[in-house]
Amino acid sequence: MAGDALRAADLPGRGRGLLAARSIREGEVILTEQPLLLYPASLASLPSFCSACFRSLSAAASPCPSCRAAGFCSPSCAAASHPRLLCTALSGGGGNGNLASAAEPHQEPLLFLLSAYSLPEPSLRVLLSLSSAATPPPSDQDPGSLHAMVAALVPPQMLPPGFSPDLTAALLSKDRTNSFSIMEPYRPEVPQPLRKARAYAVYPRASLLNHDCLPNACHFDYADRPGPGNTDIVVRALHDITEGREVCLSYFAANWQYKDRQQRLLEDYGFRCECERCQVESKWKQDDDSDGGDGDDTMEEEEEDGNGGEGGDDGMEQEEGDGGSDSDDDFPHSYFFVRYLCNHGECYGMLAPLPPLPNGEPSHVFECNVCGNLKNEDEIDAPDGGDSSMAD
Ligand SMILES: C[S@@+](CC[C@H](N)C(=O)[O-])C[C@H]1O[C@@H](n2cnc3c(N)ncnc32)[C@H](O)[C@@H]1O
């Protein structure tokens, strides 16, 4: 069962992490979890997605009767509503302007703070138990200024006990390392760097997954799927994982260059990655530095997906030629990119096998976590990387 696949452990130099509690088969769903916190990615996204379930909204959406800025897709979502402090800030109920009048760089952290401060106390405590960003926030996200803005947007009687600049700073440091993006629906005409999140979510158990530049698992969301649980995170194993091995995600596109990966991990997550791939590619970097740099061209830098980069970045960008220009000695991990990076159109998502069949056999069918396309294993393993997708 998915529930017993993982166990938490303290890992030297890595904080907590999740280990395989038993052997895990390729494609197995190893974690499914509801969000502790779910909040809109931007004010611009509010009219397009239900503010309760974050499914795409049709024209028939009903606006929130209090703020009129949020909309709901159904009577049950309208009844569930959205975070109360956020609703108040959107309506201007704090008396000092509304959230839309905040400068744009402040809007995203304010959406997070107003949603986090609306959580019931036990949930707020769980959020605070997650790991914190080890580095200072960007200059336009000064916690003191954001704290004052929250205080101005919400009447004092609505603010929770403990509301303070320190608590605001602590919360902001949780957002940076622990939020996963729930992306807008995939559209092939939108290039990867311009794809946007519709919402961000914090999942307490999934937040214990550490990073590896050659991950053995990846995560899916099925936000527009009907039925309950559409914002649950679903983590699946890319390949068999032996008991006791750590299960890791990549926190961003798996084909970023070594220096970009290191920079992002240091700035946003406060650590230097020493994974197997980084150990190999750190030597490429030294070669580049000394010879003018032609040995590192198999990877291509990409921009953020517009989410500010917290936690799980869903987008993947393909390097040119799938790394095929290097010999296996130079690039021992080329198999990973051929097998697990989707090269359908401009997608470049990560391909994970579908769950094993009822008889325990591997499915031999891979699903992309960005475009959703399905591919047969033999197409993926084709010498050209296989670009003949199965019909959906
Ligand atoms: C989302 S949390 C993962 C869980 C975290 N280790 C904990 O103790 O709760 C991200 C943080 O974990 C640590 N981390 C993740 N991957 C790591 C790695 N490969 N090496 C060292 N530290 C890592 C960093 O401190 C990072 O900011």
Short mmCIF file of C-alpha atoms and ligand atoms in Angstrom, two decimals:
data_model
loop_
_atom_site.label_atom_id
_atom_site.label_comp_id
_atom_site.label_asym_id
_atom_site.label_seq_id
_atom_site.Cartn_x
_atom_site.Cartn_y
_atom_site.Cartn_z
CA MET A 1 0.00 0.00 0.00
CA ALA A 2 1.17 3.55 -0.72
CA GLY A 3 0.93 4.43 2.98
CA ASP A 4 3.68 2.05 4.09
CA ALA A 5 6.11 2.68 1.26
CA LEU A 6 7.98 5.48 3.05
CA ARG A 7 9.43 6.18 6.45
CA ALA A 8 10.93 9.43 7.71
CA ALA A 9 14.52 9.46 8.94
CA ASP A 10 17.14 11.97 10.02
CA LEU A 11 19.88 11.90 7.42
CA PRO A 12 23.35 13.31 8.02
CA GLY A 13 23.77 16.66 6.29
CA ARG A 14 20.28 16.55 4.76
CA GLY A 15 17.85 17.06 7.65
CA ARG A 16 14.88 14.74 7.49
CA GLY A 17 14.18 12.67 4.42
CA LEU A 18 11.92 9.84 3.31
CA LEU A 19 13.33 6.35 2.83
CA ALA A 20 11.79 3.36 1.08
CA ALA A 21 10.27 1.34 3.94
CA ARG A 22 10.16 -1.72 1.66
CA SER A 23 11.12 -2.42 -1.92
CA ILE A 24 9.19 -0.21 -4.29
CA ARG A 25 8.29 -1.14 -7.85
CA GLU A 26 8.67 1.20 -10.81
CA GLY A 27 5.53 3.27 -11.33
CA GLU A 28 4.20 2.60 -7.83
CA VAL A 29 2.28 5.41 -6.22
CA ILE A 30 4.36 5.91 -3.11
CA LEU A 31 2.61 8.95 -1.68
CA THR A 32 -0.76 10.59 -2.14
CA GLU A 33 -1.47 13.51 0.14
CA GLN A 34 -3.94 16.34 0.58
CA PRO A 35 -2.60 19.88 0.82
CA LEU A 36 -2.23 21.43 4.23
CA LEU A 37 -2.28 24.85 2.58
CA LEU A 38 -3.47 25.79 -0.88
CA TYR A 39 -3.38 29.32 -2.20
CA PRO A 40 -3.74 31.12 -5.53
CA ALA A 41 -0.54 31.74 -7.47
CA SER A 42 -1.45 35.31 -8.40
CA LEU A 43 -4.28 37.81 -8.45
CA ALA A 44 -4.34 37.45 -12.24
CA SER A 45 -5.14 33.74 -11.88
CA LEU A 46 -8.20 34.33 -9.64
CA PRO A 47 -10.79 34.69 -12.44
CA SER A 48 -9.59 31.52 -14.19
CA PHE A 49 -9.62 28.98 -11.35
CA CYS A 50 -12.07 28.05 -8.61
CA SER A 51 -10.79 29.56 -5.37
CA ALA A 52 -11.74 26.44 -3.42
CA CYS A 53 -10.72 23.48 -5.64
CA PHE A 54 -8.56 25.31 -8.22
CA ARG A 55 -10.20 23.58 -11.19
CA SER A 56 -10.50 25.70 -14.34
CA LEU A 57 -13.56 27.94 -14.10
CA SER A 58 -16.22 28.15 -16.78
CA ALA A 59 -18.15 31.33 -17.54
CA ALA A 60 -20.90 30.08 -15.20
CA ALA A 61 -18.71 30.48 -12.11
CA SER A 62 -20.30 32.13 -9.08
CA PRO A 63 -18.33 35.01 -7.58
CA CYS A 64 -17.55 35.04 -3.88
CA PRO A 65 -20.39 37.06 -2.30
CA SER A 66 -17.94 38.75 0.12
CA CYS A 67 -14.97 39.82 -2.00
CA ARG A 68 -16.35 39.37 -5.56
CA ALA A 69 -12.74 38.78 -6.67
CA ALA A 70 -12.70 35.02 -6.14
CA GLY A 71 -15.02 32.60 -7.95
CA PHE A 72 -16.33 29.12 -7.29
CA CYS A 73 -17.18 26.30 -9.67
CA SER A 74 -20.02 24.71 -7.67
CA PRO A 75 -22.27 25.27 -4.67
CA SER A 76 -20.09 22.93 -2.59
CA CYS A 77 -16.96 24.93 -3.43
CA ALA A 78 -18.83 28.16 -2.65
CA ALA A 79 -19.77 26.66 0.72
CA ALA A 80 -16.15 25.60 1.35
CA SER A 81 -15.16 29.17 0.37
CA HIS A 82 -11.56 30.40 0.53
CA PRO A 83 -9.20 31.62 3.29
CA ARG A 84 -11.02 34.22 5.36
CA LEU A 85 -8.13 36.67 5.71
CA LEU A 86 -7.49 36.47 2.00
CA CYS A 87 -11.18 37.14 1.29
CA THR A 88 -11.09 40.17 3.60
CA ALA A 89 -7.92 41.52 2.00
CA LEU A 90 -9.40 41.08 -1.47
CA SER A 91 -12.54 42.97 -0.46
CA GLY A 92 -10.70 45.86 1.18
CA GLY A 93 -12.28 44.91 4.51
CA GLY A 94 -9.17 45.96 6.44
CA GLY A 95 -9.85 49.57 5.59
CA ASN A 96 -6.39 50.29 4.15
CA GLY A 97 -6.85 49.45 0.50
CA ASN A 98 -7.12 45.96 -0.87
CA LEU A 99 -4.67 43.32 -1.95
CA ALA A 100 -4.83 44.44 -5.59
CA SER A 101 -3.31 47.79 -4.60
CA ALA A 102 -0.13 46.08 -3.27
CA ALA A 103 2.90 46.27 -5.55
CA GLU A 104 3.12 43.20 -7.76
CA PRO A 105 6.23 41.61 -6.18
CA HIS A 106 4.42 41.69 -2.84
CA GLN A 107 1.23 40.09 -4.05
CA GLU A 108 2.43 36.49 -4.16
CA PRO A 109 3.96 36.45 -0.65
CA LEU A 110 0.84 38.25 0.62
CA LEU A 111 -1.41 35.59 -0.94
CA PHE A 112 0.66 33.01 0.95
CA LEU A 113 0.68 34.89 4.26
CA LEU A 114 -3.03 35.69 4.22
CA SER A 115 -3.80 32.03 3.48
CA ALA A 116 -1.35 30.72 6.08
CA TYR A 117 -2.68 33.08 8.78
CA SER A 118 -6.19 31.78 8.00
CA LEU A 119 -5.21 28.20 8.89
CA PRO A 120 -6.54 26.65 12.09
CA GLU A 121 -3.90 26.67 14.80
CA PRO A 122 -2.96 22.93 14.57
CA SER A 123 -2.35 23.27 10.82
CA LEU A 124 -0.30 26.42 11.37
CA ARG A 125 1.84 24.43 13.80
CA VAL A 126 2.41 21.68 11.23
CA LEU A 127 3.43 24.31 8.69
CA LEU A 128 5.89 25.77 11.17
CA SER A 129 7.39 22.33 11.80
CA LEU A 130 8.63 22.11 8.19
CA SER A 131 12.16 23.04 7.26
CA SER A 132 13.01 26.71 6.74
CA ALA A 133 14.86 28.48 3.99
CA ALA A 134 18.44 28.90 5.21
CA THR A 135 19.10 32.03 3.20
CA PRO A 136 17.66 35.56 3.46
CA PRO A 137 14.59 36.35 1.33
CA PRO A 138 14.91 38.43 -1.85
CA SER A 139 15.07 42.17 -1.13
CA ASP A 140 11.54 42.84 -2.42
CA GLN A 141 10.17 40.29 0.06
CA ASP A 142 11.32 41.90 3.28
CA PRO A 143 9.35 40.12 6.05
CA GLY A 144 8.93 43.32 8.09
CA SER A 145 7.29 45.20 5.21
CA LEU A 146 5.08 42.23 4.32
CA HIS A 147 4.03 41.92 7.97
CA ALA A 148 2.96 45.57 8.01
CA MET A 149 1.01 45.04 4.81
CA VAL A 150 -0.89 42.07 6.27
CA ALA A 151 -1.69 44.17 9.35
CA ALA A 152 -3.03 46.93 7.10
CA LEU A 153 -5.16 44.62 4.95
CA VAL A 154 -6.95 42.79 7.78
CA PRO A 155 -8.82 44.26 10.77
CA PRO A 156 -6.92 43.57 14.04
CA GLN A 157 -9.70 41.45 15.51
CA MET A 158 -9.36 38.96 12.63
CA LEU A 159 -5.63 38.43 13.12
CA PRO A 160 -4.70 35.17 14.85
CA PRO A 161 -3.06 34.99 18.28
CA GLY A 162 0.70 35.09 17.89
CA PHE A 163 0.56 37.37 14.85
CA SER A 164 3.98 39.03 14.91
CA PRO A 165 6.87 40.04 12.63
CA ASP A 166 8.81 36.97 13.79
CA LEU A 167 5.95 34.62 12.97
CA THR A 168 5.53 36.28 9.58
CA ALA A 169 9.25 35.82 8.86
CA ALA A 170 9.07 32.18 9.99
CA LEU A 171 6.09 31.51 7.74
CA LEU A 172 7.73 33.12 4.72
CA SER A 173 10.78 30.91 5.18
CA LYS A 174 8.51 27.82 5.03
CA ASP A 175 6.92 28.93 1.76
CA ARG A 176 10.24 29.23 -0.01
CA THR A 177 11.35 25.66 0.62
CA ASN A 178 8.14 23.71 0.88
CA SER A 179 5.55 24.92 -1.64
CA PHE A 180 4.74 22.85 -4.72
CA SER A 181 3.31 24.41 -7.88
CA ILE A 182 -0.01 23.26 -9.27
CA MET A 183 0.36 24.30 -12.87
CA GLU A 184 -2.14 25.85 -15.25
CA PRO A 185 -3.44 23.36 -17.84
CA TYR A 186 -0.74 22.39 -20.32
CA ARG A 187 -0.95 24.20 -23.67
CA PRO A 188 1.66 23.18 -26.25
CA GLU A 189 1.83 26.69 -27.71
CA VAL A 190 3.03 28.14 -24.37
CA PRO A 191 6.81 27.70 -24.13
CA GLN A 192 8.10 26.13 -20.95
CA PRO A 193 9.55 29.31 -19.38
CA LEU A 194 6.17 31.06 -19.72
CA ARG A 195 4.09 28.32 -18.11
CA LYS A 196 2.48 29.47 -14.91
CA ALA A 197 1.24 27.97 -11.71
CA ARG A 198 -2.47 28.29 -10.90
CA ALA A 199 -1.87 27.64 -7.20
CA TYR A 200 0.78 26.65 -4.71
CA ALA A 201 0.33 23.91 -2.18
CA VAL A 202 2.15 22.68 0.90
CA TYR A 203 2.01 18.94 1.61
CA PRO A 204 3.61 18.13 4.97
CA ARG A 205 4.83 14.63 4.14
CA ALA A 206 5.88 15.37 0.56
CA SER A 207 7.81 18.34 1.99
CA LEU A 208 10.15 15.83 3.60
CA LEU A 209 11.36 14.66 0.18
CA ASN A 210 14.90 15.82 -0.43
CA HIS A 211 16.36 16.76 -3.79
CA ASP A 212 18.51 14.72 -6.13
CA CYS A 213 19.58 15.80 -9.62
CA LEU A 214 18.83 12.22 -10.75
CA PRO A 215 15.59 11.71 -8.84
CA ASN A 216 14.04 8.30 -8.37
CA ALA A 217 10.50 9.67 -8.07
CA CYS A 218 8.43 12.48 -9.53
CA HIS A 219 5.15 14.07 -8.65
CA PHE A 220 1.91 14.57 -10.50
CA ASP A 221 -1.15 16.67 -9.95
CA TYR A 222 -4.44 16.14 -11.69
CA ALA A 223 -6.01 19.49 -10.87
CA ASP A 224 -8.77 19.41 -13.49
CA ARG A 225 -9.72 15.80 -12.79
CA PRO A 226 -13.34 15.41 -11.63
CA GLY A 227 -14.09 14.06 -8.18
CA PRO A 228 -12.44 14.59 -4.83
CA GLY A 229 -8.71 14.87 -4.31
CA ASN A 230 -7.88 16.86 -7.46
CA THR A 231 -5.28 18.93 -5.59
CA ASP A 232 -3.66 15.93 -3.91
CA ILE A 233 -0.02 15.39 -4.74
CA VAL A 234 0.73 11.98 -6.25
CA VAL A 235 4.34 10.78 -6.07
CA ARG A 236 5.34 7.83 -8.27
CA ALA A 237 8.58 5.86 -8.46
CA LEU A 238 10.52 6.28 -11.70
CA HIS A 239 12.16 2.89 -11.30
CA ASP A 240 12.49 0.11 -8.72
CA ILE A 241 13.78 1.40 -5.38
CA THR A 242 15.34 -0.96 -2.89
CA GLU A 243 14.33 -0.89 0.78
CA GLY A 244 16.30 1.69 2.75
CA ARG A 245 17.16 3.91 -0.24
CA GLU A 246 16.20 7.55 0.03
CA VAL A 247 13.34 8.67 -2.22
CA CYS A 248 14.07 12.03 -3.86
CA LEU A 249 12.49 14.46 -6.27
CA SER A 250 14.21 17.01 -8.45
CA TYR A 251 13.19 20.45 -7.19
CA PHE A 252 13.37 21.87 -10.72
CA ALA A 253 13.84 20.87 -14.31
CA ALA A 254 16.10 17.86 -14.34
CA ASN A 255 18.32 19.03 -17.19
CA TRP A 256 19.52 22.33 -15.81
CA GLN A 257 23.24 22.92 -16.08
CA TYR A 258 25.39 22.05 -13.11
CA LYS A 259 26.14 25.67 -12.19
CA ASP A 260 22.48 26.69 -12.39
CA ARG A 261 21.40 23.76 -10.25
CA GLN A 262 24.04 24.52 -7.66
CA GLN A 263 23.16 28.20 -7.59
CA ARG A 264 19.45 27.57 -7.18
CA LEU A 265 19.95 24.94 -4.48
CA LEU A 266 22.32 27.18 -2.55
CA GLU A 267 20.26 30.37 -2.85
CA ASP A 268 16.79 28.93 -2.28
CA TYR A 269 17.45 25.77 -0.29
CA GLY A 270 20.73 26.51 1.44
CA PHE A 271 22.74 23.46 0.44
CA ARG A 272 25.45 22.35 -1.98
CA CYS A 273 24.32 19.31 -3.93
CA GLU A 274 26.81 16.46 -3.89
CA CYS A 275 24.72 13.88 -5.72
CA GLU A 276 26.27 11.38 -8.11
CA ARG A 277 25.43 13.53 -11.12
CA CYS A 278 26.84 16.71 -9.59
CA GLN A 279 30.06 14.90 -8.77
CA VAL A 280 30.46 13.99 -12.45
CA GLU A 281 29.37 17.37 -13.79
CA SER A 282 31.48 19.38 -11.37
CA LYS A 283 34.45 18.02 -13.34
CA TRP A 284 32.88 19.26 -16.58
CA LYS A 285 32.74 22.69 -15.01
CA GLN A 286 36.42 22.60 -14.09
CA ASP A 287 37.22 21.51 -17.66
CA ASP A 288 35.15 24.39 -19.00
CA ASP A 289 36.88 26.88 -16.78
CA SER A 290 40.26 25.77 -17.99
CA ASP A 291 39.62 25.12 -21.67
CA GLY A 292 37.22 27.85 -22.60
CA GLY A 293 34.25 25.69 -22.07
CA ASP A 294 32.97 23.31 -24.68
CA GLY A 295 32.33 20.31 -22.52
CA ASP A 296 29.18 21.46 -20.76
CA ASP A 297 26.93 22.24 -23.68
CA THR A 298 24.60 19.31 -23.40
CA MET A 299 22.52 21.15 -20.82
CA GLU A 300 20.62 24.27 -21.44
CA GLU A 301 19.60 26.82 -18.87
CA GLU A 302 15.95 27.56 -18.37
CA GLU A 303 14.02 30.35 -16.74
CA GLU A 304 11.73 29.86 -13.77
CA ASP A 305 8.20 28.75 -14.48
CA GLY A 306 6.90 31.96 -13.02
CA ASN A 307 6.31 30.54 -9.56
CA GLY A 308 9.16 32.18 -7.82
CA GLY A 309 10.74 28.78 -7.65
CA GLU A 310 9.48 27.33 -4.39
CA GLY A 311 9.46 23.65 -3.82
CA GLY A 312 8.23 21.52 -6.66
CA ASP A 313 8.82 23.08 -10.06
CA ASP A 314 6.87 21.00 -12.50
CA GLY A 315 8.52 22.10 -15.69
CA MET A 316 11.29 20.25 -17.43
CA GLU A 317 13.39 21.47 -20.29
CA GLN A 318 15.13 19.16 -22.67
CA GLU A 319 18.77 19.60 -23.37
CA GLU A 320 19.77 19.62 -26.99
CA GLY A 321 20.18 16.19 -28.45
CA ASP A 322 19.31 14.41 -25.20
CA GLY A 323 22.89 14.56 -24.20
CA GLY A 324 23.69 12.39 -27.20
CA SER A 325 26.75 14.35 -28.23
CA ASP A 326 28.75 13.09 -25.26
CA SER A 327 30.08 9.60 -24.93
CA ASP A 328 28.77 7.49 -22.06
CA ASP A 329 32.05 8.12 -20.23
CA ASP A 330 31.55 11.90 -20.37
CA PHE A 331 27.89 11.69 -19.64
CA PRO A 332 27.15 8.48 -17.76
CA HIS A 333 23.62 9.62 -16.96
CA SER A 334 22.42 10.08 -20.54
CA TYR A 335 20.10 7.07 -20.08
CA PHE A 336 18.18 9.08 -17.51
CA PHE A 337 17.34 11.86 -19.97
CA VAL A 338 16.44 9.49 -22.79
CA ARG A 339 14.17 7.45 -20.55
CA TYR A 340 12.61 9.96 -18.17
CA LEU A 341 12.41 13.33 -19.94
CA CYS A 342 9.45 13.87 -22.25
CA ASN A 343 10.41 15.18 -25.67
CA HIS A 344 6.87 15.52 -26.96
CA GLY A 345 6.61 18.93 -28.65
CA GLU A 346 7.89 21.63 -26.34
CA CYS A 347 6.84 19.83 -23.18
CA TYR A 348 9.99 18.50 -21.53
CA GLY A 349 8.17 17.09 -18.53
CA MET A 350 9.23 14.03 -16.62
CA LEU A 351 8.07 10.58 -17.70
CA ALA A 352 7.12 8.14 -14.96
CA PRO A 353 5.83 4.62 -15.52
CA LEU A 354 2.15 4.04 -14.85
CA PRO A 355 1.52 1.90 -11.76
CA PRO A 356 2.27 -1.84 -12.08
CA LEU A 357 -0.49 -4.06 -13.49
CA PRO A 358 -2.70 -6.05 -11.08
CA ASN A 359 -0.44 -9.09 -11.66
CA GLY A 360 2.55 -7.05 -10.46
CA GLU A 361 4.14 -6.73 -13.91
CA PRO A 362 5.45 -3.29 -14.93
CA SER A 363 3.01 -1.32 -17.08
CA HIS A 364 5.62 -0.49 -19.74
CA VAL A 365 3.66 2.73 -20.30
CA PHE A 366 5.03 6.09 -19.20
CA GLU A 367 3.03 9.20 -18.37
CA CYS A 368 4.40 12.73 -18.61
CA ASN A 369 3.79 14.88 -15.54
CA VAL A 370 3.56 18.07 -17.64
CA CYS A 371 1.71 17.30 -20.91
CA GLY A 372 0.03 14.12 -19.66
CA ASN A 373 0.93 12.17 -22.81
CA LEU A 374 1.41 8.43 -22.58
CA LYS A 375 4.25 6.59 -24.28
CA ASN A 376 5.12 2.96 -24.66
CA GLU A 377 8.45 2.01 -23.16
CA ASP A 378 9.79 0.75 -26.50
CA GLU A 379 9.11 4.19 -28.03
CA ILE A 380 11.03 5.90 -25.23
CA ASP A 381 13.97 3.58 -25.53
CA ALA A 382 14.21 4.11 -29.29
CA PRO A 383 17.62 5.49 -30.38
CA ASP A 384 16.11 8.87 -31.29
CA GLY A 385 14.51 9.18 -27.88
CA GLY A 386 11.13 8.16 -29.30
CA ASP A 387 8.70 10.91 -30.07
CA SER A 388 5.74 8.87 -31.23
CA SER A 389 3.21 9.38 -28.50
CA MET A 390 0.39 6.99 -27.79
CA ALA A 391 -3.07 8.41 -28.31
CA ASP A 392 -4.48 9.84 -25.11
C1 LIG B 1 11.59 20.46 1.21
S1 LIG B 1 12.78 20.33 2.45
C2 LIG B 1 13.16 18.63 2.49
C3 LIG B 1 13.07 18.06 3.89
C4 LIG B 1 14.10 18.56 4.85
N1 LIG B 1 15.35 17.83 4.72
C5 LIG B 1 13.64 18.50 6.30
O1 LIG B 1 14.46 18.21 7.17
O2 LIG B 1 12.47 18.78 6.56
C6 LIG B 1 14.15 21.09 1.66
C7 LIG B 1 15.39 21.22 2.50
O3 LIG B 1 15.98 19.93 2.71
C8 LIG B 1 17.41 20.00 2.62
N2 LIG B 1 17.83 19.21 1.45
C9 LIG B 1 17.07 18.77 0.43
N3 LIG B 1 17.77 18.05 -0.44
C10 LIG B 1 19.04 18.02 0.03
C11 LIG B 1 20.25 17.42 -0.46
N4 LIG B 1 20.30 16.73 -1.59
N5 LIG B 1 21.37 17.62 0.28
C12 LIG B 1 21.35 18.34 1.44
N6 LIG B 1 20.22 18.93 1.94
C13 LIG B 1 19.09 18.77 1.24
C14 LIG B 1 17.74 21.47 2.46
O4 LIG B 1 17.94 22.02 3.72
C15 LIG B 1 16.45 22.04 1.85
O5 LIG B 1 16.29 23.42 2.11
#
